[in-house]
Short mmCIF file of C-alpha atoms in Angstrom, two decimals:
data_model
loop_
_atom_site.label_atom_id
_atom_site.label_comp_id
_atom_site.label_asym_id
_atom_site.label_seq_id
_atom_site.Cartn_x
_atom_site.Cartn_y
_atom_site.Cartn_z
CA UNK A 28 -0.33 -0.30 0.09
CA UNK A 29 1.40 3.26 -1.14
CA UNK A 30 0.65 7.05 -0.06
CA UNK A 31 -2.12 9.03 -1.44
CA UNK A 32 -1.21 10.78 -4.85
CA UNK A 33 -0.56 14.12 -4.48
CA UNK A 34 -3.75 15.24 -6.87
CA UNK A 35 -5.84 13.46 -3.56
CA UNK A 36 -7.57 16.76 -1.89
CA UNK A 37 -6.44 16.53 2.00
CA UNK A 38 -9.41 17.66 4.23
CA UNK A 39 -8.25 19.75 8.00
CA UNK A 40 -11.50 19.67 10.41
CA UNK A 41 -10.71 22.17 13.00
CA UNK A 42 -7.81 24.79 12.40
CA UNK A 43 -6.83 25.55 15.57
CA UNK A 44 -2.99 26.07 15.83
CA UNK A 45 -2.32 22.16 15.47
CA UNK A 46 -4.86 21.71 12.66
CA UNK A 47 -3.63 24.47 10.76
CA UNK A 48 -0.03 22.98 11.40
CA UNK A 49 -1.39 19.40 9.94
CA UNK A 50 -2.77 21.33 6.73
CA UNK A 51 0.33 23.36 6.41
CA UNK A 52 2.30 20.31 6.22
CA UNK A 53 -0.07 18.46 3.02
CA UNK A 54 -0.55 22.09 1.10
CA UNK A 55 3.16 21.93 0.67
CA UNK A 56 3.53 18.99 0.53
CA UNK A 57 1.58 19.46 -2.50
CA UNK A 58 -2.35 17.94 -2.11
CA UNK A 59 -4.61 20.79 -2.26
CA UNK A 60 -6.02 20.95 1.34
CA UNK A 61 -9.96 21.75 2.11
CA UNK A 62 -10.45 23.48 5.48
CA UNK A 63 -12.98 23.02 7.59
CA UNK A 64 -14.09 24.50 11.33
CA UNK A 65 -18.60 24.80 13.12
CA UNK A 66 -17.62 28.13 13.77
CA UNK A 67 -18.61 30.35 11.32
CA UNK A 68 -15.56 32.18 8.97
CA UNK A 69 -12.96 30.45 11.47
CA UNK A 70 -12.01 28.46 8.05
CA UNK A 71 -11.30 31.46 6.43
CA UNK A 72 -9.49 32.92 9.03
CA UNK A 73 -6.43 29.63 9.26
CA UNK A 74 -6.49 29.93 5.18
CA UNK A 75 -5.09 33.44 5.59
CA UNK A 76 -2.61 32.54 8.65
CA UNK A 77 -1.40 29.78 6.54
CA UNK A 78 -0.68 31.73 3.40
CA UNK A 79 0.84 34.74 5.82
CA UNK A 80 3.19 31.54 7.17
CA UNK A 81 3.76 30.70 3.36
CA UNK A 82 5.16 34.37 2.82
CA UNK A 83 7.82 33.54 5.66
CA UNK A 84 8.53 31.00 3.78
CA UNK A 85 9.70 32.68 1.33
CA UNK A 86 11.32 34.87 2.67
CA UNK A 87 13.37 32.30 4.25
CA UNK A 88 14.69 31.19 1.44
CA UNK A 89 12.45 27.77 2.64
CA UNK A 90 9.81 27.82 -0.42
CA UNK A 91 9.79 29.36 -3.86
CA UNK A 92 7.54 31.98 -4.71
CA UNK A 93 6.36 29.59 -7.42
CA UNK A 94 5.97 26.92 -4.55
CA UNK A 95 3.97 29.47 -2.54
CA UNK A 96 1.27 30.73 -5.41
CA UNK A 97 0.44 27.20 -6.42
CA UNK A 98 0.37 26.00 -2.68
CA UNK A 99 -2.29 29.04 -2.07
CA UNK A 100 -4.39 27.60 -5.42
CA UNK A 101 -4.32 24.41 -3.66
CA UNK A 102 -6.55 25.85 -0.51
CA UNK A 103 -9.93 26.15 -0.38
CA UNK A 104 -12.44 27.27 2.87
CA UNK A 105 -15.01 24.85 3.34
CA UNK A 106 -18.44 26.29 4.73
CA UNK A 107 -19.84 22.39 5.16
CA UNK A 108 -18.93 18.44 6.49
CA UNK A 109 -20.35 18.07 2.99
CA UNK A 110 -17.91 20.28 0.82
CA UNK A 111 -15.39 16.88 1.85
CA UNK A 112 -17.03 14.63 -0.27
CA UNK A 113 -13.92 14.06 -3.00
CA UNK A 114 -11.50 14.04 -0.61
CA UNK A 115 -8.97 10.89 0.77
CA UNK A 116 -8.02 11.74 4.01
CA UNK A 117 -9.47 13.96 6.33
CA UNK A 118 -7.65 14.35 10.03
CA UNK A 119 -9.02 15.75 12.96
CA UNK A 120 -8.28 18.29 15.42
CA UNK A 121 -11.09 19.58 17.01
CA UNK A 122 -11.56 19.80 20.94
CA UNK A 123 -10.15 16.52 23.07
CA UNK A 124 -13.49 15.31 24.08
CA UNK A 125 -14.58 11.88 23.26
CA UNK A 126 -18.14 12.37 21.73
CA UNK A 127 -17.27 15.38 20.06
CA UNK A 128 -14.84 13.48 17.78
CA UNK A 129 -17.59 10.90 17.71
CA UNK A 130 -20.15 12.54 16.43
CA UNK A 131 -17.79 14.09 13.61
CA UNK A 132 -16.71 10.71 12.17
CA UNK A 133 -20.09 9.59 12.36
CA UNK A 134 -21.54 11.82 10.38
CA UNK A 135 -18.49 12.05 7.87
CA UNK A 136 -18.58 8.34 7.11
CA UNK A 137 -22.26 10.10 5.91
CA UNK A 138 -20.07 12.31 3.40
CA UNK A 139 -17.10 10.81 1.86
CA UNK A 140 -16.12 7.64 -0.09
CA UNK A 141 -15.80 4.38 1.77
CA UNK A 142 -11.87 4.52 0.39
CA UNK A 143 -11.30 7.55 2.58
CA UNK A 144 -8.77 7.05 5.15
CA UNK A 145 -10.58 8.42 7.96
CA UNK A 146 -7.89 9.79 10.49
CA UNK A 147 -7.67 11.22 14.34
CA UNK A 148 -4.51 13.89 16.17
CA UNK A 149 -5.63 12.88 19.72
CA UNK A 150 -2.67 13.22 22.13
CA UNK A 151 -5.08 11.98 24.66
CA UNK A 152 -8.07 9.84 24.14
CA UNK A 153 -8.48 5.80 22.36
CA UNK A 154 -8.46 5.62 18.82
CA UNK A 155 -9.83 2.03 19.53
CA UNK A 156 -13.42 4.38 21.39
CA UNK A 157 -13.36 7.01 18.99
CA UNK A 158 -13.31 4.86 15.70
CA UNK A 159 -16.42 2.61 17.53
CA UNK A 160 -18.59 4.06 16.60
CA UNK A 161 -18.42 3.39 12.91
CA UNK A 162 -19.38 1.37 10.62
CA UNK A 163 -15.80 1.40 8.77
CA UNK A 164 -13.96 1.69 12.29
CA UNK A 165 -11.36 -0.43 10.16
CA UNK A 166 -10.31 2.84 7.82
CA UNK A 167 -9.94 4.28 11.14
CA UNK A 168 -6.90 5.29 12.22
CA UNK A 169 -4.72 7.55 14.43
CA UNK A 170 -1.73 9.96 13.27
CA UNK A 171 -0.65 12.20 15.78
CA UNK A 172 1.50 14.82 15.47
CA UNK A 173 3.39 17.30 16.93
CA UNK A 174 3.15 20.56 18.28
CA UNK A 175 4.50 22.72 16.19
CA UNK A 176 3.79 20.23 13.10
CA UNK A 177 5.13 21.94 10.31
CA UNK A 178 9.00 21.72 11.98
CA UNK A 179 8.70 18.63 14.30
CA UNK A 180 9.28 15.91 11.80
CA UNK A 181 7.64 12.78 14.34
CA UNK A 182 4.06 11.31 13.99
CA UNK A 183 3.09 8.48 15.42
CA UNK A 184 0.64 6.30 13.20
CA UNK A 185 -2.21 4.94 15.90
CA UNK A 186 -4.02 1.87 14.51
CA UNK A 187 -6.81 1.48 16.96
CA UNK A 188 -8.81 -2.05 17.58
CA UNK A 189 -10.00 -2.65 14.58
CA UNK A 190 -7.90 -0.53 12.19
CA UNK A 191 -7.11 -2.51 8.68
CA UNK A 192 -3.77 -3.15 8.96
CA UNK A 193 -3.56 -1.32 5.03
CA UNK A 194 -5.47 1.75 6.68
CA UNK A 195 -2.15 1.83 9.20
CA UNK A 196 -0.02 1.70 6.04
CA UNK A 197 -0.85 4.21 4.38
CA UNK A 198 -1.42 6.49 6.51
CA UNK A 199 2.27 5.96 7.50
CA UNK A 200 3.17 6.26 4.27
CA UNK A 201 1.66 9.52 3.49
CA UNK A 202 3.48 11.18 6.52
CA UNK A 203 6.34 9.69 5.25
CA UNK A 204 5.61 11.23 1.83
CA UNK A 205 4.79 14.82 2.94
CA UNK A 206 8.66 14.71 5.01
CA UNK A 207 7.83 13.60 8.32
CA UNK A 208 9.10 10.56 10.58
CA UNK A 209 5.90 7.90 10.86
CA UNK A 210 6.11 5.99 13.95
CA UNK A 211 3.38 2.95 14.26
CA UNK A 212 2.19 1.81 17.72
CA UNK A 213 -0.17 0.49 18.76
CA UNK A 214 -3.16 2.17 20.52
CA UNK A 215 -2.34 2.16 24.41
CA UNK A 216 -2.89 4.83 26.64
CA UNK A 217 -0.31 7.63 25.75
CA UNK A 218 0.49 6.24 22.89
CA UNK A 219 4.73 5.71 22.67
CA UNK A 220 5.58 9.41 23.52
CA UNK A 221 3.58 10.15 26.06
CA UNK A 222 3.45 7.09 27.35
CA UNK A 223 6.80 6.76 28.18
CA UNK A 224 8.24 10.60 28.89
CA UNK A 225 5.99 10.58 31.77
CA UNK A 226 8.74 9.10 34.52
CA UNK A 227 11.15 12.49 32.66
CA UNK A 228 8.53 15.15 34.79
CA UNK A 229 7.39 11.80 37.46
CA UNK A 230 11.05 11.95 38.45
CA UNK A 231 11.58 15.17 39.01
CA UNK A 232 9.33 16.39 40.24
CA UNK A 233 9.21 13.24 43.09
CA UNK A 234 12.96 14.56 44.06
CA UNK A 235 10.98 18.24 44.83
CA UNK A 236 7.92 17.02 46.92
CA UNK A 237 10.86 15.03 48.51
CA UNK A 238 13.00 18.75 49.44
CA UNK A 239 15.77 16.86 48.48
CA UNK A 240 16.89 19.57 45.59
CA UNK A 241 14.66 22.95 44.15
CA UNK A 242 13.32 22.81 40.48
CA UNK A 243 16.42 25.38 39.34
CA UNK A 244 19.10 22.23 40.62
CA UNK A 245 16.44 19.79 39.38
CA UNK A 246 16.30 21.54 36.00
CA UNK A 247 20.37 22.37 35.99
CA UNK A 248 20.72 18.49 36.65
CA UNK A 249 18.96 16.69 33.93
CA UNK A 250 20.32 19.70 31.18
CA UNK A 251 23.93 19.52 32.34
CA UNK A 252 24.44 15.72 33.24
CA UNK A 253 21.70 13.96 32.12
CA UNK A 254 22.02 16.07 28.67
CA UNK A 255 18.46 16.82 28.12
CA UNK A 256 17.01 19.82 25.78
CA UNK A 257 15.24 21.08 28.61
CA UNK A 258 14.79 20.23 32.51
CA UNK A 259 11.36 18.35 33.52
CA UNK A 260 10.53 22.23 35.28
CA UNK A 261 11.31 24.75 32.58
CA UNK A 262 9.86 22.18 30.09
CA UNK A 263 6.68 21.98 31.13
CA UNK A 264 6.54 25.92 32.05
CA UNK A 265 6.19 25.68 28.67
CA UNK A 266 4.40 23.15 27.42
CA UNK A 267 1.47 24.45 30.74
CA UNK A 268 1.72 22.89 33.13
CA UNK A 269 -2.56 22.29 33.18
CA UNK A 270 -1.37 20.90 29.74
CA UNK A 271 0.95 18.48 30.84
CA UNK A 272 -0.82 17.40 33.98
CA UNK A 273 -3.96 16.16 32.41
CA UNK A 274 -2.18 14.55 29.61
CA UNK A 275 -0.38 13.29 32.65
CA UNK A 276 -3.83 12.01 34.47
CA UNK A 277 -5.37 10.82 31.51
CA UNK A 278 -2.46 7.96 31.40
CA UNK A 279 -2.74 7.26 34.68
CA UNK A 280 -6.68 6.74 34.93
CA UNK A 281 -6.71 4.98 31.02
CA UNK A 282 -4.45 2.05 33.20
CA UNK A 283 -6.96 2.26 35.67
CA UNK A 284 -4.92 4.75 38.06
CA UNK A 285 -1.29 1.84 37.41
CA UNK A 286 0.72 3.69 40.38
CA UNK A 287 4.11 3.86 37.63
CA UNK A 288 1.57 6.65 35.68
CA UNK A 289 0.40 8.70 39.31
CA UNK A 290 0.48 12.66 38.97
CA UNK A 291 1.98 14.49 41.07
CA UNK A 292 -0.19 16.33 43.73
CA UNK A 293 2.81 19.47 43.61
CA UNK A 294 1.86 20.06 40.21
CA UNK A 295 -1.52 19.68 41.37
CA UNK A 296 -1.64 22.80 43.93
CA UNK A 297 0.44 24.83 41.26
CA UNK A 298 -2.90 24.87 38.28
CA UNK A 299 -4.70 25.31 41.48
CA UNK A 300 -3.04 27.99 41.74
CA UNK A 301 -3.15 29.14 38.41
CA UNK A 302 -0.02 29.55 37.82
CA UNK A 303 0.13 27.55 34.55
CA UNK A 304 3.28 29.03 33.17
CA UNK A 305 4.84 30.71 30.52
CA UNK A 306 2.22 31.88 28.74
CA UNK A 307 -0.25 32.77 32.66
CA UNK A 308 2.66 35.00 33.18
CA UNK A 309 4.24 32.46 36.61
CA UNK A 310 4.97 28.74 36.58
CA UNK A 311 7.22 26.45 38.68
CA UNK A 312 9.09 29.97 37.53
CA UNK A 313 8.00 33.68 37.06
CA UNK A 314 8.55 35.02 33.68
CA UNK A 315 6.95 38.53 35.17
CA UNK A 316 8.83 41.44 34.00
CA UNK A 317 12.00 42.31 35.42
CA UNK A 318 11.47 38.42 37.04
CA UNK A 319 15.14 36.45 37.52
CA UNK A 320 15.52 33.09 36.72
CA UNK A 321 17.19 31.29 40.02
CA UNK A 322 20.36 29.70 39.52
CA UNK A 323 20.67 26.17 40.70
CA UNK A 324 22.90 25.05 43.93
CA UNK A 325 26.24 25.06 43.32
CA UNK A 326 29.06 23.53 45.80
CA UNK A 327 31.80 26.57 46.60
CA UNK A 328 35.11 25.08 46.18
CA UNK A 329 37.28 22.71 48.11
CA UNK A 330 39.88 21.21 47.20
CA UNK A 331 40.91 17.42 45.60
CA UNK A 332 41.95 14.67 46.94
CA UNK A 333 45.46 13.65 46.31
CA UNK A 334 44.95 10.43 45.13
CA UNK A 335 41.87 7.90 44.41
CA UNK A 336 41.51 4.56 45.13
CA UNK A 337 39.37 2.87 42.41
CA UNK A 338 37.90 -0.50 43.66
CA UNK A 339 36.44 -2.11 40.50
CA UNK A 340 35.05 -0.55 36.78
CA UNK A 341 32.83 1.74 38.03
CA UNK A 342 29.90 0.68 35.08
CA UNK A 343 28.70 3.36 33.61
CA UNK A 344 30.64 6.01 35.33
CA UNK A 345 34.15 4.14 33.70
CA UNK A 346 35.09 7.42 32.05
CA UNK A 347 35.80 8.91 35.44
CA UNK A 348 38.45 7.47 35.70
CA UNK A 349 40.41 8.67 33.42
CA UNK A 350 39.26 11.28 33.92
CA UNK A 351 40.41 11.53 37.09
CA UNK A 352 44.44 11.05 35.99
CA UNK A 353 43.79 13.54 32.78
CA UNK A 354 43.34 15.80 36.02
CA UNK A 355 46.56 15.10 37.80
CA UNK A 356 45.20 13.52 40.22
CA UNK A 357 46.52 10.23 41.42
CA UNK A 358 44.96 6.93 40.65
CA UNK A 359 45.55 3.66 42.37
CA UNK A 360 43.95 0.54 41.61
CA UNK A 361 42.49 -2.36 43.52
CA UNK A 362 40.90 -6.14 42.51
CA UNK A 363 37.26 -5.62 44.31
CA UNK A 364 34.52 -8.32 44.25
CA UNK A 365 32.17 -6.45 46.79
CA UNK A 366 31.38 -3.77 43.72
CA UNK A 367 32.34 -0.90 41.94
CA UNK A 368 33.57 3.33 44.62
CA UNK A 369 36.49 5.47 44.71
CA UNK A 370 37.67 5.85 48.07
CA UNK A 371 38.85 8.94 49.17
CA UNK A 372 42.32 9.76 51.51
CA UNK A 373 39.46 10.44 54.66
CA UNK A 374 38.65 6.76 54.03
CA UNK A 375 35.11 7.61 52.38
CA UNK A 376 33.45 6.05 49.36
CA UNK A 377 31.88 7.70 46.65
CA UNK A 378 30.16 5.60 44.28
CA UNK A 379 27.80 5.67 40.73
CA UNK A 380 23.61 5.73 41.63
CA UNK A 381 22.26 2.67 42.54
CA UNK A 382 18.94 3.32 44.03
CA UNK A 383 20.37 3.38 47.67
CA UNK A 384 20.56 5.61 49.91
CA UNK A 385 23.61 7.20 51.97
CA UNK A 386 21.94 6.15 55.31
CA UNK A 387 22.75 3.21 55.15
CA UNK A 388 25.67 3.25 55.02
CA UNK A 389 29.09 4.75 57.22
CA UNK A 390 30.32 7.67 54.90
CA UNK A 391 29.17 7.18 51.41
CA UNK A 392 28.46 9.96 49.32
CA UNK A 393 26.60 9.17 45.95
CA UNK A 394 26.92 10.94 42.59
CA UNK A 395 24.78 11.13 39.39
CA UNK A 396 24.29 8.86 36.40
CA UNK A 397 25.61 11.51 33.27
CA UNK A 398 25.11 11.39 29.21
CA UNK A 399 28.78 12.03 28.90
CA UNK A 400 31.12 12.68 32.07
CA UNK A 401 33.85 13.88 29.80
CA UNK A 402 31.38 16.26 28.49
CA UNK A 403 29.34 17.10 31.02
CA UNK A 404 29.25 20.74 32.66
CA UNK A 405 27.65 19.69 35.93
CA UNK A 406 27.54 16.10 38.31
CA UNK A 407 24.79 16.03 41.19
CA UNK A 408 26.49 14.65 44.65
CA UNK A 409 23.97 13.50 47.51
CA UNK A 410 25.15 12.92 50.87
CA UNK A 411 22.88 11.92 54.38
CA UNK A 412 23.29 13.56 57.63
CA UNK A 413 25.78 11.25 58.53
CA UNK A 414 28.55 11.51 55.72
CA UNK A 415 31.79 12.84 57.15
CA UNK A 416 32.01 16.93 56.46
CA UNK A 417 35.76 15.81 55.10
CA UNK A 418 34.61 12.88 52.55
CA UNK A 419 31.34 15.67 50.86
CA UNK A 420 34.94 17.94 50.64
CA UNK A 421 37.16 15.73 49.26
CA UNK A 422 34.31 14.11 46.90
CA UNK A 423 33.11 17.75 45.48
CA UNK A 424 36.51 19.48 44.69
CA UNK A 425 37.35 15.95 43.05
CA UNK A 426 34.34 16.56 41.00
CA UNK A 427 35.77 20.10 41.01
CA UNK A 428 38.74 19.39 39.75
CA UNK A 429 37.53 18.01 36.11
CA UNK A 430 36.19 20.90 35.65
CA UNK A 431 32.69 20.14 36.56
CA UNK A 432 29.81 22.00 38.95
CA UNK A 433 28.99 20.11 41.69
CA UNK A 434 25.49 20.33 42.89
CA UNK A 435 25.08 18.45 46.24
CA UNK A 436 21.38 17.81 46.93
CA UNK A 437 19.45 15.26 49.57
CA UNK A 438 19.77 11.42 50.30
CA UNK A 439 17.18 10.40 48.21
CA UNK A 440 17.66 6.72 46.06
CA UNK A 441 18.21 6.83 42.55
CA UNK A 442 19.20 10.68 42.66
CA UNK A 443 18.35 12.50 39.63
CA UNK A 444 19.18 11.67 36.74
CA UNK A 445 19.93 7.68 36.96
CA UNK A 446 16.70 7.45 38.61
CA UNK A 447 14.65 9.08 35.76
CA UNK A 448 16.97 7.23 33.04
CA UNK A 449 16.36 3.68 34.66
CA UNK A 450 12.67 4.72 34.79
CA UNK A 451 12.29 5.18 31.01
CA UNK A 452 14.10 2.17 30.33
CA UNK A 453 11.84 0.62 31.84
CA UNK A 454 8.61 1.68 29.95
CA UNK A 455 10.33 1.38 27.14
CA UNK A 456 10.40 -2.76 27.68
CA UNK A 457 7.36 -2.93 28.70
CA UNK A 458 6.21 -1.24 26.10
CA UNK A 459 7.62 -3.55 23.40
CA UNK A 460 6.99 -6.48 24.97
CA UNK A 461 3.26 -5.64 25.39
CA UNK A 462 3.39 -5.36 21.78
CA UNK A 463 2.90 -1.64 21.53
CA UNK A 464 5.76 -0.70 19.03
CA UNK A 465 9.51 -1.70 18.05
CA UNK A 466 12.75 -1.16 19.76
CA UNK A 467 13.55 1.53 16.75
CA UNK A 468 10.57 3.49 16.80
CA UNK A 469 10.45 4.14 20.72
CA UNK A 470 14.13 4.91 19.97
CA UNK A 471 13.11 7.22 17.50
CA UNK A 472 10.01 8.83 19.01
CA UNK A 473 11.39 9.87 22.29
CA UNK A 474 14.34 11.71 20.36
CA UNK A 475 12.25 13.08 17.48
CA UNK A 476 8.88 14.44 19.93
CA UNK A 477 11.02 15.11 23.06
CA UNK A 478 14.25 15.46 22.00
CA UNK A 479 16.01 12.62 24.19
CA UNK A 480 19.49 12.72 23.58
CA UNK A 481 20.12 9.24 23.16
CA UNK A 482 16.59 6.35 23.22
CA UNK A 483 15.74 4.48 25.29
CA UNK A 484 17.22 1.31 24.17
CA UNK A 485 20.37 3.24 22.84
CA UNK A 486 20.67 3.86 27.26
CA UNK A 487 20.25 0.34 28.15
CA UNK A 488 23.30 -0.93 25.46
CA UNK A 489 24.91 1.60 27.24
CA UNK A 490 24.56 1.12 30.63
CA UNK A 491 24.22 -2.37 30.09
CA UNK A 492 21.61 -4.90 30.40
CA UNK A 493 21.48 -5.58 33.85
CA UNK A 494 21.92 -1.62 35.62
CA UNK A 495 18.19 -0.12 34.86
CA UNK A 496 16.36 -3.18 36.66
CA UNK A 497 19.49 -3.62 39.44
CA UNK A 498 18.23 -0.11 40.46
CA UNK A 499 14.50 -0.12 40.11
CA UNK A 500 14.92 -3.29 42.11
CA UNK A 501 16.76 -1.33 45.49
CA UNK A 502 14.31 1.41 44.48
CA UNK A 503 11.39 -0.68 45.09
CA UNK A 504 13.36 -1.75 47.83
CA UNK A 505 12.70 1.32 49.89
CA UNK A 506 9.28 2.89 48.47
CA UNK A 507 7.71 -0.50 48.10
CA UNK A 508 4.61 1.54 46.11
CA UNK A 509 4.87 -0.58 43.60
CA UNK A 510 6.01 2.70 41.43
CA UNK A 511 9.58 1.48 41.05
CA UNK A 512 8.71 -1.56 40.54
CA UNK A 513 10.95 -2.78 37.31
CA UNK A 514 9.06 -4.87 34.87
CA UNK A 515 8.85 -8.53 34.28
CA UNK A 516 9.98 -7.18 29.97
CA UNK A 517 13.05 -5.41 32.15
CA UNK A 518 13.45 -8.53 34.15
CA UNK A 519 14.10 -10.82 31.36
CA UNK A 520 15.73 -8.53 29.49
CA UNK A 521 18.49 -8.14 32.64
CA UNK A 522 18.19 -12.42 33.04
CA UNK A 523 19.03 -13.10 29.82
CA UNK A 524 22.06 -10.69 29.73
CA UNK A 525 23.47 -12.90 33.05
CA UNK A 526 21.51 -15.76 32.09
CA UNK A 527 24.96 -16.12 28.89
CA UNK A 528 27.54 -14.83 30.98
CA UNK A 529 26.82 -16.81 33.37
CA UNK A 530 26.71 -20.36 30.27
CA UNK A 531 30.92 -17.88 27.92
#
C-alpha cells in the first residue's frame, strides 16, 4: 500500500494551531487541502494565517514564490462538511472530547467515499474508542502530529483495535511522503511518547516533593549532567502545567490508576493556583517583567583529594577514572569483588547512584549518572546527615578538579538522572513486550518527539543489560508502593544477559 497520490484532496477539520499546522504540511507536500471549522468564518481566517506562514517561508528561502502561489491555489476553506466529499483523507484536530470526535466522524462517514481514510490527531483519547461508532472502523487511524506540526518531524501512526493493516500502512506511507518521520504504534494510553515520557516529569517532581533539591537545581542537573535539552520544570512551564498534568492524568486513568503513572500533587497545587507556566506569566518559575531566573545550587570551591583508590571499573561511570588521571590526581586501582567505587583519602566512598541511600552506609557519597562524563558540565552528589564533612568536601573537590560544577542534593535513592533514565528504560521495555511498538520506533519517537539525547534502548545498551533493573529493584525495596517495581520485561532482559554471561 502506497502513499496517497498528490492529486488526492486532504481535509483538515478543526483550524486551531495544530489543525493549521497539519494543513500546511499536506499543502506544502503538494495536496489540494480543504479546511473546515464548525465556527463560522474560522476556516477562512485559518487559510489566511497559513498563507501568511507561506510568505514567511519564501522570505526564509525555504519555499519559492512559485511554490507558495501554487500552494495557495490548492488551499480552500469549506463552509460545510459536505464540501469534503471528494477527499481521500480527513484529519480531525478538534476539541479533545470523545463525544465530539465520535459525532464528527459518524457524520463524515455518511459524506466521504468508502475508501476515504479517516484520521484523528488525538494525543490523549483512545483511537479505538473514537472509531468504535463507525460502520467501517477499519479505515480509521490515529495520526498524532507534534506541535508545531510543520517543524517537528515525528508522527505517531496509531492503529486502533479495529484498524486495517492497509489503512495504517497507507497513513504511514503518506506521512513519510509528506517529509515526516512516522512511527507505528498500537492504541495504548499515551501512545509512545506520552506513555514513556511520564517519568521525566514524575521523577523530577518526586525529588522536589522529597525536599531534596529545588526546581532550578533539578533542571540544571537534567540538562548539564543528563544531556536533556530542557529540565522537567522549565519544559512543563513551556508546555503549560495544565496541559502536562492533563496528559499525565489521562494516562494514569487509562491505565486504571497504575501507580507508575501517578500524577504529582505539587503540580496539582501549581495548576490550582493558576500558575500554568509561560502563558500565565508564572509556573515553577516567574516570567514577569524583571523577574530573575533562580540559579541552581552550586557548591563552593573545595580542595581536590591527592589521590583516589578505584575498586572495580565503575561501570557506566568508567570514563571518570580517565578524567581523574587527566586532572593530575593519582589513581590507585584495587580488584574487589564487593562493588565498584572510589575510595577517598578520608576513607569515605564515592559510589555511582544505584537506588540505595547514603544513610544506609558508613560515609558514602553518591554521584549521579551522566550522559557523557567528559562533556558534562555539572555533577550532582548526595549525602546523608551522617556523612563526614571531609568526605563530602573531597568528593566535591574531586569533581571540581574535573572541571564540573557540583550540586549537592538530599539523600534520595537513584538521585535525579539515574532514576529518571532507569524508569524510562523500564517503560520502554514494557511497551515492546506488550506490542506497543518496536525498539527502533520507540528510540526514534523519544529522540524526535521530546528531544531526548538517546532513545531508551540506546541508553539501555550503553548502561548494560542489568543496570536499570538493579537500580529499580533497589528503589522498589525502599519505596514498596509499586512505583519503582521493575517490569517483567525488564527482568527478563536483565536475566537473559546474566544467563548468557554465566554460560560463556
